[in-house]
CSV table of C-alpha atoms and ligand atoms in Angstrom, one decimal:
chain,number,residue,atom,x,y,z
A,1314,MET,CA,119.8,16.4,82.2
A,1315,ASN,CA,117.9,14.1,84.5
A,1316,THR,CA,119.7,12.3,87.3
A,1317,GLU,CA,119.2,8.9,85.7
A,1318,VAL,CA,121.1,10.0,82.6
A,1319,ALA,CA,123.7,11.7,84.8
A,1320,GLU,CA,124.2,8.5,86.8
A,1321,SER,CA,124.5,6.3,83.7
A,1322,HIS,CA,127.3,8.5,82.5
A,1323,ARG,CA,129.3,8.6,85.8
A,1324,GLN,CA,131.0,5.2,85.0
A,1325,PHE,CA,132.8,6.8,82.0
A,1326,GLU,CA,134.1,9.9,83.6
A,1327,ILE,CA,137.8,10.6,84.4
A,1328,ALA,CA,137.8,12.8,87.5
A,1329,GLY,CA,139.1,16.3,86.7
A,1330,VAL,CA,139.8,15.4,83.1
A,1331,ALA,CA,136.6,14.4,81.4
A,1332,GLU,CA,133.2,14.9,83.0
A,1333,VAL,CA,129.6,14.7,81.8
A,1334,VAL,CA,127.9,17.9,82.7
A,1335,GLU,CA,124.7,19.7,81.7
A,1336,GLY,CA,125.3,21.9,78.7
A,1337,ASN,CA,123.2,24.5,76.8
A,1338,GLY,CA,119.5,23.6,76.7
A,1339,GLY,CA,120.0,21.0,79.4
A,1340,LEU,CA,121.7,18.8,76.9
A,1341,PRO,CA,124.5,16.5,78.3
A,1342,LYS,CA,128.0,17.1,77.2
A,1343,VAL,CA,131.5,15.8,77.9
A,1344,GLN,CA,133.7,18.6,79.2
A,1345,ILE,CA,137.4,17.9,78.7
A,1346,THR,CA,140.1,19.8,80.6
A,1347,THR,CA,143.8,18.8,80.4
A,1348,PRO,CA,147.1,20.7,80.3
A,1349,GLU,CA,147.0,20.3,76.5
A,1350,CYS,CA,143.6,21.6,75.7
A,1351,ILE,CA,140.0,22.2,76.7
A,1352,GLY,CA,137.2,20.7,74.7
A,1353,GLU,CA,133.5,19.8,74.6
A,1354,ILE,CA,131.4,17.2,72.8
A,1355,TYR,CA,127.6,16.9,73.2
A,1356,LEU,CA,125.8,13.6,73.1
A,1357,HIS,CA,123.3,15.4,70.9
A,1358,GLY,CA,124.6,14.6,67.5
A,1359,ALA,CA,128.0,13.5,68.9
A,1360,HIS,CA,128.7,17.2,68.3
A,1361,ILE,CA,132.0,18.7,69.1
A,1362,THR,CA,131.4,22.4,70.1
A,1363,SER,CA,134.8,23.4,71.3
A,1364,TRP,CA,138.5,22.6,71.0
A,1365,LYS,CA,141.1,25.1,72.4
A,1366,PRO,CA,144.7,23.9,72.5
A,1367,SER,CA,146.6,25.5,75.3
A,1368,GLY,CA,148.2,28.8,74.3
A,1369,GLU,CA,145.7,29.0,71.4
A,1370,GLU,CA,142.4,30.7,70.9
A,1371,GLU,CA,139.3,28.6,70.3
A,1372,VAL,CA,139.6,26.8,66.9
A,1373,LEU,CA,136.0,26.1,66.2
A,1374,PHE,CA,133.3,28.6,65.4
A,1375,LEU,CA,130.0,28.4,67.4
A,1376,SER,CA,127.0,30.6,66.6
A,1377,SER,CA,125.8,32.8,69.5
A,1378,GLN,CA,122.3,32.1,68.2
A,1379,SER,CA,122.5,28.3,67.9
A,1380,ARG,CA,119.5,26.2,68.9
A,1381,TRP,CA,120.0,23.8,71.8
A,1382,ASP,CA,117.2,21.3,71.6
A,1383,GLU,CA,116.6,17.7,70.5
A,1384,GLY,CA,114.9,18.7,67.3
A,1385,HIS,CA,117.6,20.9,65.9
A,1386,ALA,CA,121.2,20.7,64.9
A,1387,ILE,CA,123.7,22.8,66.7
A,1388,ARG,CA,125.0,25.7,64.5
A,1389,GLY,CA,128.8,25.5,64.6
A,1390,GLY,CA,131.4,23.1,65.9
A,1391,VAL,CA,131.5,19.8,64.0
A,1392,PRO,CA,128.1,18.5,63.0
A,1393,ILE,CA,128.0,15.0,61.4
A,1394,SER,CA,126.2,14.6,58.1
A,1395,PHE,CA,124.9,11.0,57.5
A,1396,PRO,CA,123.5,9.1,55.6
A,1397,TRP,CA,123.0,11.9,53.0
A,1398,PHE,CA,124.6,15.3,52.5
A,1399,ALA,CA,122.5,18.4,52.3
A,1400,SER,CA,119.1,17.6,51.0
A,1401,LYS,CA,117.9,14.0,50.3
A,1402,SER,CA,117.8,13.6,46.6
A,1403,ASP,CA,114.5,11.6,46.5
A,1404,ASP,CA,112.7,13.3,49.5
A,1405,PRO,CA,112.7,17.1,50.0
A,1406,THR,CA,110.8,16.6,53.3
A,1407,ALA,CA,113.7,14.7,54.8
A,1408,PRO,CA,116.0,16.5,57.3
A,1409,ALA,CA,119.0,18.3,55.7
A,1410,HIS,CA,122.3,16.5,56.2
A,1411,GLY,CA,120.6,13.3,57.5
A,1412,PHE,CA,119.4,12.4,61.0
A,1413,VAL,CA,122.4,11.6,63.1
A,1414,ARG,CA,123.2,15.3,63.9
A,1415,THR,CA,119.9,15.6,65.8
A,1416,LYS,CA,120.0,12.2,67.4
A,1417,ALA,CA,121.0,11.4,71.0
A,1418,TRP,CA,124.2,9.3,70.8
A,1419,GLN,CA,125.4,7.0,73.5
A,1420,LEU,CA,128.7,7.1,75.3
A,1421,GLU,CA,130.8,4.1,74.7
A,1422,SER,CA,134.0,5.0,76.5
A,1423,ILE,CA,136.3,7.8,77.6
A,1424,SER,CA,140.0,7.0,77.7
A,1425,GLN,CA,143.2,9.0,78.4
A,1426,VAL,CA,146.5,8.1,76.7
A,1427,GLU,CA,149.4,10.3,77.3
A,1428,ARG,CA,148.5,13.8,76.3
A,1429,ALA,CA,145.1,13.1,74.7
A,1430,VAL,CA,141.6,12.1,75.8
A,1431,THR,CA,139.4,10.0,73.5
A,1432,VAL,CA,135.6,10.1,73.7
A,1433,SER,CA,133.9,7.3,71.9
A,1434,MET,CA,130.1,7.5,71.1
A,1435,PHE,CA,127.8,5.4,69.0
A,1436,THR,CA,124.4,5.3,67.5
A,1437,GLU,CA,122.5,2.7,65.5
A,1438,SER,CA,119.5,2.3,63.2
A,1439,ASP,CA,116.2,2.3,65.0
A,1440,GLU,CA,112.5,3.2,64.5
A,1441,SER,CA,113.4,6.9,64.2
A,1442,THR,CA,116.0,6.4,61.5
A,1443,LYS,CA,113.8,3.9,59.6
A,1444,ARG,CA,111.2,6.6,59.2
A,1445,TRP,CA,113.6,8.1,56.6
A,1446,TRP,CA,116.0,5.4,55.6
A,1447,PRO,CA,115.4,1.6,55.7
A,1448,ALA,CA,119.0,0.5,56.3
A,1449,ASP,CA,120.6,-1.2,59.3
A,1450,PHE,CA,123.8,0.5,60.5
A,1451,ARG,CA,126.0,1.3,63.5
A,1452,LEU,CA,128.1,4.4,63.7
A,1453,VAL,CA,131.0,4.8,66.1
A,1454,TYR,CA,132.6,8.2,66.5
A,1455,ARG,CA,135.9,8.7,68.3
A,1456,ALA,CA,137.0,12.3,69.1
A,1457,THR,CA,140.5,12.7,70.5
A,1458,PHE,CA,141.2,16.0,72.3
A,1459,GLY,CA,144.8,16.9,72.8
A,1460,PRO,CA,147.5,19.1,71.2
A,1461,GLU,CA,145.6,18.0,68.0
A,1462,LEU,CA,142.0,17.2,67.4
A,1463,GLY,CA,141.4,13.7,66.0
A,1464,LEU,CA,138.1,12.7,64.4
A,1465,GLU,CA,137.1,9.2,63.3
A,1466,LEU,CA,133.7,8.2,61.9
A,1467,GLN,CA,133.3,4.5,61.6
A,1468,VAL,CA,130.2,3.2,59.6
A,1469,ILE,CA,129.3,-0.5,59.9
A,1470,ASN,CA,126.7,-2.1,57.7
A,1471,THR,CA,124.8,-4.3,60.2
A,1472,GLY,CA,122.2,-5.3,57.6
A,1473,ARG,CA,121.8,-7.9,54.9
A,1474,THR,CA,121.8,-5.5,51.9
A,1475,ARG,CA,124.3,-3.0,50.5
A,1476,LEU,CA,124.6,0.3,52.4
A,1477,PRO,CA,125.2,3.3,50.1
A,1478,PHE,CA,125.7,6.6,52.0
A,1479,GLU,CA,127.3,10.0,52.1
A,1480,GLU,CA,129.1,11.4,55.1
A,1481,ALA,CA,130.7,14.7,56.2
A,1482,LEU,CA,132.5,16.1,59.2
A,1483,HIS,CA,130.9,19.5,58.7
A,1484,ALA,CA,133.5,21.5,60.6
A,1485,TYR,CA,133.0,25.2,61.3
A,1486,HIS,CA,136.5,26.8,61.6
A,1487,ARG,CA,136.7,30.1,63.4
A,1488,VAL,CA,138.5,32.9,61.5
A,1489,GLY,CA,139.4,36.5,62.4
A,1490,ASN,CA,137.8,37.8,59.2
A,1491,ILE,CA,136.7,35.6,56.3
A,1492,ARG,CA,137.8,38.2,53.8
A,1493,ASP,CA,141.4,37.8,54.8
A,1494,ALA,CA,141.5,34.1,55.2
A,1495,ARG,CA,142.9,31.8,52.5
A,1496,LEU,CA,142.6,28.0,51.9
A,1497,ARG,CA,145.6,26.2,50.5
A,1498,GLY,CA,145.8,22.6,49.2
A,1499,LEU,CA,143.0,22.6,46.6
A,1500,HIS,CA,144.9,24.0,43.6
A,1501,GLY,CA,144.2,22.0,40.5
A,1502,VAL,CA,141.2,20.2,42.1
A,1503,GLN,CA,137.9,20.2,40.2
A,1504,TYR,CA,134.8,21.3,42.2
A,1505,SER,CA,131.1,21.5,41.7
A,1506,ASP,CA,129.7,25.0,42.5
A,1507,LYS,CA,126.4,24.9,44.3
A,1508,THR,CA,126.0,28.6,43.9
A,1509,ASP,CA,126.1,28.2,40.1
A,1510,SER,CA,123.9,25.2,39.4
A,1511,ASN,CA,126.5,22.7,40.4
A,1512,CYS,CA,128.7,23.7,37.4
A,1513,LYS,CA,132.1,21.9,37.4
A,1514,LYS,CA,135.0,24.3,37.7
A,1515,MET,CA,138.7,24.1,38.3
A,1516,GLN,CA,140.4,25.6,41.4
A,1517,ARG,CA,143.4,27.7,40.6
A,1518,GLY,CA,145.7,28.7,43.4
A,1519,GLU,CA,144.5,29.5,46.9
A,1520,VAL,CA,140.8,29.7,47.7
A,1521,ALA,CA,139.7,33.2,48.7
A,1522,ILE,CA,136.1,33.7,50.0
A,1523,ILE,CA,134.7,36.8,48.4
A,1524,ALA,CA,131.0,35.9,48.1
A,1525,GLU,CA,128.6,33.1,49.1
A,1526,THR,CA,130.8,30.0,48.6
A,1527,ASP,CA,129.4,26.4,48.5
A,1528,ARG,CA,131.7,24.0,46.7
A,1529,ILE,CA,132.3,20.3,46.7
A,1530,TYR,CA,135.9,19.6,45.8
A,1531,LEU,CA,136.0,16.3,44.1
A,1532,ASP,CA,138.4,13.3,44.2
A,1533,THR,CA,140.8,15.0,46.6
A,1534,THR,CA,142.5,13.2,49.5
A,1535,GLY,CA,145.0,16.0,50.2
A,1536,ALA,CA,145.3,18.2,53.3
A,1537,VAL,CA,143.8,21.7,53.4
A,1538,GLU,CA,145.4,24.6,55.2
A,1539,LEU,CA,143.4,27.6,56.5
A,1540,HIS,CA,145.7,30.6,56.6
A,1541,ASP,CA,144.4,33.3,59.0
A,1542,PRO,CA,146.5,36.5,59.1
A,1543,VAL,CA,144.0,38.2,61.6
A,1544,MET,CA,144.4,35.4,64.2
A,1545,HIS,CA,148.0,34.8,63.1
A,1546,ARG,CA,147.5,31.1,62.7
A,1547,VAL,CA,147.4,28.2,60.2
A,1548,THR,CA,144.9,25.4,60.8
A,1549,ARG,CA,145.8,22.2,58.9
A,1550,VAL,CA,143.3,19.5,58.3
A,1551,VAL,CA,144.7,16.1,57.2
A,1552,LYS,CA,142.2,13.4,56.3
A,1553,GLU,CA,142.0,9.7,55.5
A,1554,ASN,CA,139.5,7.7,53.5
A,1555,SER,CA,137.8,10.9,52.3
A,1556,ARG,CA,137.6,11.7,48.6
A,1557,THR,CA,135.7,15.1,48.8
A,1558,THR,CA,136.2,18.3,50.6
A,1559,VAL,CA,133.3,20.8,51.0
A,1560,VAL,CA,134.0,24.5,51.5
A,1561,TRP,CA,131.2,26.7,52.7
A,1562,ASN,CA,130.5,30.3,53.8
A,1563,PRO,CA,126.9,31.7,53.5
A,1564,TRP,CA,128.1,35.3,53.1
A,1565,VAL,CA,125.8,38.2,53.9
A,1566,GLN,CA,122.5,37.4,52.1
A,1567,LYS,CA,122.2,33.8,53.0
A,1568,ALA,CA,123.3,34.5,56.6
A,1569,ARG,CA,120.5,37.0,57.0
A,1570,GLY,CA,118.0,34.2,56.4
A,1571,MET,CA,119.6,31.9,59.0
A,1572,SER,CA,117.8,32.5,62.4
A,1573,ASP,CA,120.4,30.5,64.2
A,1574,LEU,CA,123.4,32.6,63.1
A,1575,GLY,CA,124.2,35.9,64.8
A,1576,ASP,CA,124.5,39.1,62.9
A,1577,ASN,CA,127.8,39.3,61.0
A,1578,GLU,CA,128.9,36.0,62.5
A,1579,TRP,CA,129.3,34.7,58.9
A,1580,THR,CA,132.5,36.8,58.8
A,1581,GLN,CA,134.0,34.7,61.6
A,1582,MET,CA,133.6,31.2,60.1
A,1583,VAL,CA,134.4,28.9,57.2
A,1584,CYS,CA,133.4,25.3,56.9
A,1585,ILE,CA,136.0,22.8,55.7
A,1586,GLU,CA,134.3,19.4,55.5
A,1587,SER,CA,136.2,16.1,55.2
A,1588,SER,CA,133.6,14.0,53.4
A,1589,ASN,CA,132.5,11.4,50.9
A,1590,VAL,CA,129.6,13.0,49.0
A,1591,SER,CA,128.1,13.3,45.6
A,1592,SER,CA,129.8,10.9,43.1
A,1593,PHE,CA,132.1,9.8,45.9
A,1594,ALA,CA,129.4,8.3,48.2
A,1595,VAL,CA,130.5,5.1,49.9
A,1596,ASP,CA,128.8,1.8,49.3
A,1597,LEU,CA,129.3,-1.0,51.8
A,1598,ALA,CA,128.5,-4.7,51.5
A,1599,PRO,CA,126.8,-6.4,54.4
A,1600,GLY,CA,129.1,-6.7,57.4
A,1601,GLN,CA,131.6,-4.3,55.9
A,1602,GLN,CA,132.8,-1.1,57.6
A,1603,HIS,CA,134.4,2.2,56.6
A,1604,THR,CA,136.3,4.7,58.7
A,1605,MET,CA,136.8,8.3,57.7
A,1606,LYS,CA,139.4,10.3,59.7
A,1607,ALA,CA,140.4,13.9,60.1
A,1608,LEU,CA,143.2,15.4,62.1
A,1609,VAL,CA,143.3,19.1,62.9
A,1610,ARG,CA,146.5,20.9,63.9
A,1611,VAL,CA,147.1,24.6,64.6
A,1612,SER,CA,150.3,26.5,64.3
A,1613,LYS,CA,151.4,30.1,64.3
A,1614,LEU,CA,151.5,32.1,61.1
B,868,TA6,O1,128.0,22.1,53.6
B,868,TA6,C1,127.4,23.1,52.9
B,868,TA6,C2,125.9,23.1,53.0
B,868,TA6,O2,125.4,21.9,52.4
B,868,TA6,C3,125.3,24.3,52.4
B,868,TA6,O3,124.7,24.1,51.3
B,868,TA6,C4,124.5,24.9,53.6
B,868,TA6,O4,123.2,24.6,53.4
B,868,TA6,C5,125.1,24.3,54.8
B,868,TA6,O5,125.5,23.0,54.4
B,868,TA6,C6,124.4,24.3,56.1
B,868,TA6,O6,123.3,23.4,56.1
B,868,TA6,P1,122.3,23.4,57.3
B,868,TA6,O7,121.3,22.4,57.0
B,868,TA6,O8,123.1,23.1,58.6
B,868,TA6,O9,121.7,24.8,57.4
């Protein structure tokens, strides 16, 4: 992190609470330390890599083999998918999950209200984004670190034409052992199964992960609970303005092919992604905005 960048960030810092420091790969990050929690968010991709409420173990999974450079997404934490999810339907050469997870975002503000610290970052359309996508947009991301983790992704159509897009808060949740974890809150919800040619299926009961799992749960606005008997905790994700939830674990075979995931680390993670993807993509008129929110809370099991 060069001194100029460091200087430009000083104005936002709250001494002893939220400081901009050099993170992995020399990438700048905001380090949050309060009596309620510790947390980290990188400017690279506005990527949260840690949230640990006091008295709790780390809630987010971060790969020991993650890449830390401008050209790659960080493996773990909460990457942001935008303006498309997974591969771009009309261009297989385009970066998976869009381009904002590998973009350097700008700090907008850091504020402390009672027990929580909110870090606000933004990014906008520019030459690099127009290489892949012609639209004009502004994204604002507010991450609130406290006894709960609050995430808000605001999308503003700053152009003169409609702005159709997909979005996901692609959160990697840390678990003791994926085989013992269970997801509740998706019973009776239809999903498309990416491991089975996107066949439509119906969820019955809890979700147990017993093989590669890659599902888009459709038309669901409900909360999801991750029950982890090994870490003796329940992680509850409540969301707003989100009509799909993606659940993903690569399992053994796929994980073997991922150079940025450590051996056997697939057993310690599950992605629960508050999102608007597939047939629930958002479409904004010029000047309009849309804000998707997620709130993560941990309690004892
Ligand atoms: O969210 C699930 C998914 O779309 C999977 O299909 C898998 O590819 C995963 O995202 C990770 O994608 P990435 O581009 O980060 O390797």
